[in-house]
Amino acid sequence: MQALLIDIEGWEIQMERLLKQIEAYKPCNEQEEKDRELLIQWIRSGMDIVTRANETAHLTASAWVVSPDRKHVLMAYHNIYNSWAWLGGHADGEWNLQKVAIREVEEESGLSQVTPLQEAPVSLEILTVDGHWKRGTYVASHLHLNVTYLMEADSRKPIRKKPDENSAVAWIPVEEIGEKSTEPWFVEHIYSKLCKKALTLQ
C-alpha cells in the first residue's frame, strides 16, 4: 500500500509539473493559443488522459530531432499514415512527456543518444487521428493531446527502422519535408513552425 501511495504521489508531482510547463508556455500563434487552453482544460479535468484507456483523447509526446547544423530532421515513414513524419508516441502512464519523447526516438529509430535543447516544450498541438486498424484491432477516431520537444542528435550515428510501426527512418533535408510528407496540414501548421523555432535555439 505504501509503494502504491508513493507512485500516486509521484504521478501528481509530474502532472503538476507538466501543467505548470504548459501554463507558462508562450504561444507563437492562434493555433498554439487555442490548443494550449484545451490542453490545460483536459489536464485539469481529472479524467485519465495519461493512458489509452480514455479512447476519446489522451496525451502523446513528439520529438523534433535536428542535426547540429539544423539542416536535417530525423523522420520516419509511418505505416499507419503512409507518410514521412516526426517521431513520437503515447504517454502510456508517464506524465514526464520529455522522457516519453526520448523513449520514442530510441524505439522508432534506434538512435540512443539525443540531447534535449530545452526542458520546456517547443510546441503544443491538439491532433485529430482518424479511425484505423492497428495490429488487427480497430482504433476509433480520437484526439492526441500532443506536447513536442526539441532535440539534437548526431546524424552520423546509426539508425534503423521499427518494422511494426515504420518502414524507413532517415535524416530529411529541411527543404524536402514538404515533398516527403503527404500530410499538408502538418507541413503547413507544425513542421514549418518547428523548423523556424529550431533555428532560433542554435
Coordinates of N, CA and C in Angstrom, one line a residue:
M1 N 0.8 -1.2 0.0 CA 0.0 0.0 0.0 C 0.9 1.3 0.0
Q2 N 1.9 1.3 0.8 CA 2.8 2.4 0.8 C 3.5 2.7 -0.5
A3 N 3.9 1.6 -1.2 CA 4.5 1.8 -2.5 C 3.5 2.4 -3.5
L4 N 2.2 2.0 -3.4 CA 1.2 2.5 -4.3 C 1.0 4.0 -4.0
L5 N 1.0 4.4 -2.7 CA 0.8 5.8 -2.4 C 1.9 6.6 -2.9
I6 N 3.2 6.1 -2.9 CA 4.3 6.8 -3.4 C 4.2 7.0 -4.9
D7 N 3.7 6.0 -5.6 CA 3.5 6.1 -7.0 C 2.5 7.1 -7.4
I8 N 1.4 7.1 -6.7 CA 0.3 8.1 -6.9 C 0.9 9.5 -6.6
E9 N 1.6 9.7 -5.6 CA 2.2 11.0 -5.2 C 3.2 11.4 -6.4
G10 N 4.0 10.5 -6.9 CA 4.9 10.8 -8.0 C 4.1 11.2 -9.2
W11 N 3.0 10.5 -9.5 CA 2.2 10.9 -10.6 C 1.7 12.3 -10.5
E12 N 1.2 12.7 -9.3 CA 0.6 14.0 -9.1 C 1.7 15.1 -9.2
I13 N 2.9 14.8 -8.8 CA 4.0 15.8 -8.9 C 4.3 16.0 -10.4
Q14 N 4.4 14.9 -11.1 CA 4.7 15.0 -12.6 C 3.6 15.7 -13.3
M15 N 2.3 15.4 -12.9 CA 1.2 16.0 -13.6 C 1.2 17.5 -13.3
E16 N 1.5 18.0 -12.1 CA 1.6 19.4 -11.8 C 2.7 20.1 -12.5
R17 N 3.8 19.3 -12.6 CA 5.0 19.9 -13.3 C 4.6 20.1 -14.8
L18 N 4.0 19.2 -15.4 CA 3.6 19.3 -16.8 C 2.6 20.5 -17.0
L19 N 1.6 20.5 -16.1 CA 0.6 21.6 -16.1 C 1.3 23.0 -16.0
K20 N 2.2 23.1 -15.1 CA 2.9 24.4 -15.0 C 3.7 24.8 -16.2
Q21 N 4.3 23.7 -16.9 CA 5.1 24.0 -18.1 C 4.1 24.5 -19.2
I22 N 3.0 23.9 -19.3 CA 2.0 24.3 -20.3 C 1.4 25.7 -20.0
E23 N 1.1 25.9 -18.7 CA 0.6 27.2 -18.4 C 1.6 28.3 -18.6
A24 N 2.9 28.0 -18.5 CA 3.9 29.0 -18.7 C 4.3 29.2 -20.2
Y25 N 3.8 28.3 -21.0 CA 4.2 28.3 -22.4 C 3.7 29.5 -23.1
K26 N 4.5 30.1 -23.9 CA 4.1 31.3 -24.7 C 3.8 30.9 -26.1
P27 N 2.5 30.9 -26.4 CA 2.0 30.5 -27.8 C 2.6 31.5 -28.8
C28 N 3.0 30.9 -30.0 CA 3.5 31.7 -31.1 C 2.5 32.1 -32.1
N29 N 1.3 31.5 -32.0 CA 0.3 31.8 -33.0 C -1.1 31.4 -32.4
E30 N -2.2 31.6 -33.2 CA -3.5 31.3 -32.7 C -3.7 29.8 -32.5
Q31 N -3.1 29.0 -33.3 CA -3.3 27.5 -33.2 C -2.7 27.1 -31.8
E32 N -1.6 27.6 -31.4 CA -1.0 27.2 -30.2 C -1.8 27.8 -29.0
E33 N -2.3 29.0 -29.2 CA -3.0 29.6 -28.1 C -4.3 28.8 -27.8
K34 N -5.0 28.5 -28.8 CA -6.3 27.7 -28.6 C -6.0 26.3 -28.1
D35 N -4.9 25.6 -28.6 CA -4.6 24.3 -28.2 C -4.1 24.2 -26.8
R36 N -3.3 25.3 -26.4 CA -2.8 25.4 -25.1 C -3.9 25.4 -24.1
E37 N -5.0 26.2 -24.3 CA -6.1 26.3 -23.4 C -6.8 24.9 -23.3
L38 N -7.0 24.2 -24.4 CA -7.6 22.9 -24.4 C -6.8 21.9 -23.6
L39 N -5.5 22.0 -23.8 CA -4.6 21.0 -23.0 C -4.8 21.3 -21.5
I40 N -4.8 22.5 -21.1 CA -4.9 22.9 -19.7 C -6.3 22.3 -19.2
Q41 N -7.3 22.5 -20.0 CA -8.6 22.0 -19.6 C -8.6 20.5 -19.4
W42 N -8.0 19.8 -20.3 CA -8.0 18.3 -20.3 C -7.2 17.9 -19.0
I43 N -6.1 18.5 -18.8 CA -5.3 18.1 -17.6 C -6.0 18.4 -16.3
R44 N -6.7 19.5 -16.2 CA -7.4 19.9 -15.0 C -8.7 19.1 -14.9
S45 N -9.2 18.4 -15.9 CA -10.5 17.7 -15.9 C -10.6 16.6 -14.9
G46 N -9.4 16.1 -14.5 CA -9.4 14.9 -13.6 C -9.6 13.6 -14.3
M47 N -9.8 13.6 -15.6 CA -10.0 12.4 -16.4 C -8.7 11.7 -16.7
D48 N -8.7 10.5 -16.9 CA -7.5 9.7 -17.2 C -7.1 10.0 -18.7
I49 N -6.2 11.0 -18.9 CA -5.7 11.3 -20.2 C -4.2 10.8 -20.4
V50 N -3.7 10.2 -19.4 CA -2.3 9.8 -19.5 C -2.1 8.3 -20.0
T51 N -3.3 7.6 -20.1 CA -3.3 6.3 -20.7 C -4.3 6.2 -21.8
R52 N -4.2 5.2 -22.6 CA -5.1 5.0 -23.8 C -6.5 4.5 -23.3
A53 N -6.7 4.3 -22.0 CA -8.0 3.9 -21.5 C -9.0 4.9 -21.9
N54 N -8.6 6.2 -22.0 CA -9.5 7.2 -22.4 C -9.4 7.2 -24.0
E55 N -10.4 6.6 -24.6 CA -10.4 6.5 -26.0 C -10.8 7.7 -26.8
T56 N -11.2 8.7 -26.1 CA -11.6 10.0 -26.7 C -10.4 10.9 -26.9
A57 N -9.6 11.0 -25.9 CA -8.4 11.9 -26.0 C -7.4 11.4 -25.0
H58 N -6.1 11.4 -25.4 CA -5.0 11.1 -24.4 C -3.7 11.8 -24.8
L59 N -2.8 11.8 -23.9 CA -1.6 12.6 -24.0 C -0.6 11.8 -24.9
T60 N 0.1 12.5 -25.8 CA 1.2 12.0 -26.6 C 2.3 13.0 -26.5
A61 N 3.5 12.5 -26.9 CA 4.7 13.3 -26.9 C 5.4 13.1 -28.3
S62 N 5.9 14.2 -28.8 CA 6.6 14.2 -30.1 C 8.0 14.8 -29.9
A63 N 9.0 14.3 -30.8 CA 10.3 14.8 -30.7 C 10.7 15.4 -32.1
W64 N 11.1 16.6 -32.1 CA 11.6 17.2 -33.3 C 13.1 17.2 -33.2
V65 N 13.7 16.2 -33.9 CA 15.1 15.9 -33.7 C 15.9 16.5 -34.9
V66 N 16.8 17.5 -34.6 CA 17.5 18.2 -35.7 C 19.0 17.8 -35.6
S67 N 19.6 17.9 -36.7 CA 21.1 17.8 -36.8 C 21.7 19.1 -36.2
P68 N 23.0 19.0 -35.8 CA 23.6 20.2 -35.2 C 23.6 21.4 -36.1
D69 N 23.6 21.3 -37.4 CA 23.6 22.4 -38.3 C 22.2 22.8 -38.6
R70 N 21.2 22.1 -38.1 CA 19.7 22.4 -38.3 C 19.3 22.2 -39.7
K71 N 20.1 21.5 -40.5 CA 19.7 21.4 -41.9 C 18.9 20.1 -42.2
H72 N 18.9 19.2 -41.2 CA 18.2 17.9 -41.4 C 17.4 17.6 -40.1
V73 N 16.3 16.9 -40.4 CA 15.4 16.4 -39.3 C 15.2 14.9 -39.4
L74 N 15.3 14.3 -38.2 CA 15.1 12.8 -38.2 C 13.6 12.5 -38.3
M75 N 13.2 11.8 -39.3 CA 11.8 11.4 -39.6 C 11.7 10.0 -39.9
A76 N 10.5 9.5 -39.7 CA 10.2 8.1 -40.1 C 9.0 8.0 -41.0
Y77 N 9.0 7.0 -41.9 CA 7.9 6.7 -42.8 C 6.9 5.8 -42.0
H78 N 5.8 6.4 -41.5 CA 4.9 5.7 -40.6 C 3.9 4.9 -41.4
N79 N 3.8 3.6 -41.0 CA 3.0 2.7 -41.8 C 1.5 3.1 -41.7
I80 N 1.0 3.5 -40.6 CA -0.4 3.9 -40.5 C -0.8 5.1 -41.3
Y81 N 0.0 6.1 -41.3 CA -0.3 7.3 -42.0 C 0.2 7.4 -43.5
N82 N 1.1 6.4 -43.8 CA 1.7 6.4 -45.2 C 2.3 7.7 -45.5
S83 N 3.2 8.2 -44.6 CA 3.8 9.5 -44.8 C 5.1 9.6 -43.9
W84 N 6.0 10.4 -44.4 CA 7.1 10.7 -43.5 C 6.6 11.7 -42.5
A85 N 7.0 11.5 -41.2 CA 6.5 12.3 -40.1 C 7.6 12.3 -39.0
W86 N 7.3 13.2 -38.0 CA 8.2 13.2 -36.9 C 8.1 12.0 -36.0
L87 N 8.9 11.9 -35.0 CA 8.8 10.7 -34.1 C 8.1 11.0 -32.8
G88 N 7.4 10.0 -32.3 CA 6.6 10.3 -31.1 C 5.7 9.2 -30.8
G89 N 5.0 9.3 -29.6 CA 4.1 8.2 -29.3 C 3.3 8.6 -28.0
H90 N 2.5 7.6 -27.5 CA 1.6 7.7 -26.4 C 2.4 7.8 -25.1
A91 N 1.8 8.6 -24.1 CA 2.4 8.7 -22.8 C 2.3 7.4 -22.1
D92 N 1.3 6.6 -22.2 CA 1.1 5.3 -21.6 C 1.5 5.3 -20.1
G93 N 0.9 6.2 -19.4 CA 1.1 6.2 -18.0 C 2.2 7.1 -17.4
E94 N 2.9 7.8 -18.3 CA 4.1 8.6 -17.9 C 3.7 10.1 -18.1
W95 N 3.8 10.8 -17.0 CA 3.5 12.3 -17.1 C 4.7 13.1 -17.6
N96 N 5.9 12.5 -17.5 CA 7.1 13.2 -17.9 C 7.2 13.0 -19.4
L97 N 6.6 14.0 -20.2 CA 6.5 13.8 -21.6 C 7.8 13.9 -22.4
Q98 N 8.7 14.7 -21.8 CA 10.0 14.7 -22.4 C 10.7 13.3 -22.4
K99 N 10.5 12.7 -21.3 CA 11.1 11.3 -21.2 C 10.4 10.4 -22.2
V100 N 9.1 10.6 -22.4 CA 8.3 9.8 -23.4 C 8.9 10.0 -24.8
A101 N 9.1 11.3 -25.1 CA 9.6 11.7 -26.4 C 11.0 11.0 -26.7
I102 N 11.9 11.0 -25.7 CA 13.2 10.4 -25.9 C 13.1 8.9 -26.1
R103 N 12.2 8.3 -25.3 CA 11.9 6.9 -25.4 C 11.4 6.5 -26.8
E104 N 10.6 7.3 -27.3 CA 10.0 7.1 -28.7 C 11.1 7.2 -29.8
V105 N 12.0 8.2 -29.6 CA 13.1 8.3 -30.6 C 13.9 7.0 -30.6
E106 N 14.2 6.5 -29.5 CA 15.0 5.3 -29.4 C 14.3 4.1 -30.0
E107 N 13.0 4.0 -29.6 CA 12.2 2.8 -30.1 C 12.0 2.9 -31.6
E108 N 11.7 4.1 -32.1 CA 11.3 4.2 -33.5 C 12.5 4.2 -34.5
S109 N 13.7 4.7 -34.0 CA 14.8 4.9 -34.9 C 16.1 4.2 -34.5
G110 N 16.1 3.7 -33.2 CA 17.4 3.0 -32.8 C 18.4 4.0 -32.3
L111 N 18.1 5.3 -32.4 CA 19.1 6.3 -32.0 C 19.1 6.5 -30.5
S112 N 20.2 6.2 -29.9 CA 20.2 6.1 -28.4 C 20.8 7.4 -27.7
Q113 N 21.3 8.3 -28.5 CA 21.8 9.5 -28.0 C 21.2 10.7 -28.6
V114 N 20.3 11.3 -27.8 CA 19.7 12.6 -28.2 C 19.8 13.6 -27.1
T115 N 20.0 14.9 -27.4 CA 20.1 15.9 -26.4 C 19.0 16.9 -26.5
P116 N 18.1 16.9 -25.4 CA 17.1 18.0 -25.4 C 17.7 19.4 -25.4
L117 N 17.2 20.3 -26.2 CA 17.8 21.6 -26.3 C 17.1 22.5 -25.3
Q118 N 16.0 22.1 -24.7 CA 15.5 22.9 -23.6 C 14.5 22.0 -22.8
E119 N 14.3 22.3 -21.6 CA 13.4 21.4 -20.8 C 11.9 21.6 -21.1
A120 N 11.6 22.8 -21.5 CA 10.2 23.2 -21.8 C 9.8 22.7 -23.1
P121 N 8.5 22.5 -23.4 CA 8.1 22.1 -24.7 C 8.4 23.2 -25.8
V122 N 8.5 22.8 -27.0 CA 8.8 23.7 -28.1 C 7.5 24.0 -28.9
S123 N 6.5 23.1 -28.7 CA 5.3 23.2 -29.5 C 4.2 22.5 -28.8
L124 N 2.9 23.0 -28.9 CA 1.8 22.3 -28.4 C 0.7 22.2 -29.5
E125 N 0.0 21.1 -29.5 CA -1.0 20.9 -30.6 C -2.0 19.8 -30.2
I126 N -3.2 20.0 -30.6 CA -4.3 19.0 -30.5 C -4.4 18.4 -31.8
L127 N -4.2 17.1 -32.0 CA -4.1 16.4 -33.3 C -5.3 15.5 -33.4
T128 N -6.0 15.5 -34.5 CA -7.0 14.6 -34.8 C -6.5 13.3 -35.4
V129 N -6.9 12.2 -35.0 CA -6.5 10.9 -35.5 C -7.7 10.1 -36.1
D130 N -7.7 9.9 -37.4 CA -8.8 9.1 -38.0 C -8.8 7.7 -37.5
G131 N -10.0 7.1 -37.5 CA -10.1 5.7 -37.2 C -9.2 4.8 -38.1
H132 N -8.6 3.8 -37.5 CA -7.7 2.9 -38.3 C -7.6 1.6 -37.6
W133 N -7.0 0.6 -38.3 CA -6.7 -0.7 -37.8 C -5.3 -0.7 -37.3
K134 N -5.1 -1.3 -36.1 CA -3.7 -1.4 -35.6 C -3.6 -2.8 -35.0
R135 N -2.6 -3.6 -35.5 CA -2.4 -5.0 -35.0 C -3.7 -5.8 -35.0
G136 N -4.5 -5.6 -36.0 CA -5.8 -6.4 -36.1 C -6.9 -5.8 -35.3
T137 N -6.8 -4.7 -34.6 CA -7.8 -4.1 -33.8 C -8.2 -2.8 -34.3
Y138 N -9.5 -2.5 -34.4 CA -9.9 -1.2 -34.9 C -9.8 -0.1 -33.8
V139 N -9.1 1.0 -34.1 CA -9.0 2.1 -33.2 C -9.9 3.3 -33.7
A140 N -10.8 3.7 -32.9 CA -11.8 4.7 -33.3 C -11.1 6.1 -33.3
S141 N -11.7 7.0 -34.1 CA -11.2 8.3 -34.2 C -11.1 9.0 -32.8
H142 N -10.0 9.7 -32.6 CA -9.8 10.3 -31.3 C -8.8 11.5 -31.4
L143 N -8.5 12.1 -30.3 CA -7.6 13.2 -30.2 C -6.3 12.9 -29.5
H144 N -5.2 13.4 -30.1 CA -3.9 13.3 -29.4 C -3.6 14.7 -28.8
L145 N -3.5 14.7 -27.5 CA -3.1 15.9 -26.8 C -1.6 16.0 -26.7
N146 N -1.0 16.6 -27.7 CA 0.4 16.4 -28.0 C 1.3 17.6 -27.5
V147 N 2.4 17.2 -26.9 CA 3.4 18.1 -26.5 C 4.7 17.7 -27.2
T148 N 5.4 18.7 -27.8 CA 6.6 18.5 -28.6 C 7.8 19.1 -28.0
Y149 N 8.9 18.3 -28.1 CA 10.2 18.7 -27.5 C 11.2 18.8 -28.6
L150 N 12.1 19.8 -28.5 CA 13.2 20.0 -29.5 C 14.4 19.3 -29.0
M151 N 15.0 18.5 -29.9 CA 16.2 17.7 -29.5 C 17.2 17.8 -30.7
E152 N 18.5 17.5 -30.3 CA 19.6 17.4 -31.3 C 20.3 16.1 -31.2
A153 N 20.7 15.6 -32.4 CA 21.5 14.4 -32.4 C 22.5 14.4 -33.5
D154 N 23.4 13.5 -33.4 CA 24.5 13.4 -34.5 C 23.9 12.6 -35.6
S155 N 23.8 13.2 -36.8 CA 23.2 12.5 -37.9 C 24.1 11.4 -38.5
R156 N 25.3 11.3 -38.0 CA 26.2 10.2 -38.4 C 26.1 8.9 -37.7
K157 N 25.3 9.0 -36.5 CA 25.1 7.8 -35.7 C 24.2 6.8 -36.5
P158 N 24.3 5.5 -36.2 CA 23.5 4.5 -36.9 C 22.0 4.6 -36.5
I159 N 21.1 4.4 -37.4 CA 19.7 4.4 -37.2 C 19.1 3.2 -37.9
R160 N 17.9 2.8 -37.4 CA 17.2 1.6 -38.1 C 15.7 1.8 -38.0
K161 N 15.0 1.1 -38.8 CA 13.5 1.2 -38.8 C 13.0 0.3 -37.7
K162 N 11.7 0.5 -37.4 CA 10.9 -0.3 -36.5 C 9.8 -0.9 -37.3
P163 N 9.9 -2.1 -37.9 CA 9.0 -2.6 -38.9 C 7.5 -2.6 -38.5
D164 N 7.2 -2.8 -37.2 CA 5.8 -2.8 -36.8 C 5.2 -1.4 -36.8
E165 N 6.0 -0.4 -36.9 CA 5.5 1.0 -36.9 C 5.9 1.8 -38.1
N166 N 7.1 1.6 -38.6 CA 7.6 2.4 -39.8 C 8.3 1.5 -40.7
S167 N 8.4 1.9 -42.0 CA 9.1 1.2 -43.0 C 10.5 1.8 -43.4
A168 N 10.8 3.0 -42.8 CA 12.1 3.6 -43.0 C 12.3 4.8 -42.0
V169 N 13.5 5.0 -41.8 CA 13.9 6.2 -40.9 C 15.1 6.9 -41.6
A170 N 15.0 8.2 -41.6 CA 16.1 8.9 -42.3 C 16.2 10.3 -41.9
W171 N 17.4 10.9 -42.1 CA 17.6 12.4 -41.9 C 17.1 13.1 -43.1
I172 N 16.0 13.8 -43.0 CA 15.4 14.5 -44.2 C 15.9 16.0 -44.2
P173 N 16.4 16.4 -45.4 CA 16.7 17.9 -45.5 C 15.5 18.7 -45.2
V174 N 15.7 19.8 -44.5 CA 14.6 20.7 -44.1 C 13.8 21.1 -45.4
E175 N 14.4 21.4 -46.5 CA 13.7 21.9 -47.6 C 12.9 20.8 -48.4
E176 N 13.1 19.6 -48.0 CA 12.4 18.5 -48.6 C 11.2 17.9 -47.8
I177 N 11.0 18.5 -46.6 CA 10.0 18.0 -45.7 C 8.6 18.1 -46.4
G178 N 8.4 19.2 -47.0 CA 7.1 19.4 -47.7 C 6.8 18.5 -48.8
E179 N 7.9 18.0 -49.5 CA 7.7 17.0 -50.5 C 7.5 15.6 -50.0
K180 N 8.2 15.3 -48.9 CA 8.2 13.9 -48.3 C 6.9 13.6 -47.6
S181 N 6.4 14.6 -46.9 CA 5.2 14.4 -46.1 C 3.9 14.5 -47.0
T182 N 3.0 13.5 -46.8 CA 1.7 13.5 -47.5 C 0.6 14.1 -46.7
E183 N 1.0 14.8 -45.6 CA 0.0 15.4 -44.7 C 0.2 16.9 -44.7
P184 N -0.5 17.6 -45.6 CA -0.3 19.1 -45.8 C -0.6 19.9 -44.6
W185 N -1.5 19.5 -43.7 CA -1.8 20.3 -42.5 C -0.6 20.3 -41.6
F186 N 0.1 19.1 -41.5 CA 1.2 19.0 -40.6 C 2.4 19.9 -41.2
V187 N 2.6 19.8 -42.5 CA 3.6 20.6 -43.1 C 3.4 22.1 -42.9
E188 N 2.2 22.6 -43.1 CA 1.9 24.0 -43.0 C 1.8 24.5 -41.6
H189 N 1.2 23.7 -40.7 CA 1.0 24.3 -39.4 C 2.0 23.8 -38.3
I190 N 2.6 22.7 -38.5 CA 3.5 22.1 -37.5 C 5.0 22.1 -37.9
Y191 N 5.3 21.4 -39.0 CA 6.7 21.2 -39.4 C 7.4 22.5 -39.8
S192 N 6.7 23.4 -40.5 CA 7.3 24.7 -40.9 C 7.6 25.5 -39.6
K193 N 6.7 25.5 -38.7 CA 6.8 26.2 -37.4 C 8.0 25.7 -36.7
L194 N 8.2 24.3 -36.6 CA 9.2 23.7 -35.8 C 10.6 24.0 -36.5
C195 N 10.7 24.0 -37.8 CA 11.9 24.4 -38.4 C 12.4 25.8 -38.1
K196 N 11.5 26.7 -38.0 CA 11.8 28.1 -37.7 C 12.2 28.2 -36.2
K197 N 11.5 27.5 -35.3 CA 11.9 27.5 -33.9 C 13.3 26.9 -33.7
A198 N 13.6 25.8 -34.4 CA 14.9 25.2 -34.2 C 16.0 26.2 -34.5
L199 N 15.8 27.0 -35.5 CA 16.9 28.0 -35.9 C 17.1 29.0 -34.9
T200 N 16.0 29.4 -34.1 CA 16.2 30.4 -33.1 C 16.9 29.9 -31.8
L201 N 17.0 28.6 -31.7 CA 17.6 28.0 -30.5 C 19.0 27.4 -30.7
Q202 N 19.7 27.9 -31.7 CA 21.0 27.4 -32.0 C 22.0 27.9 -30.9

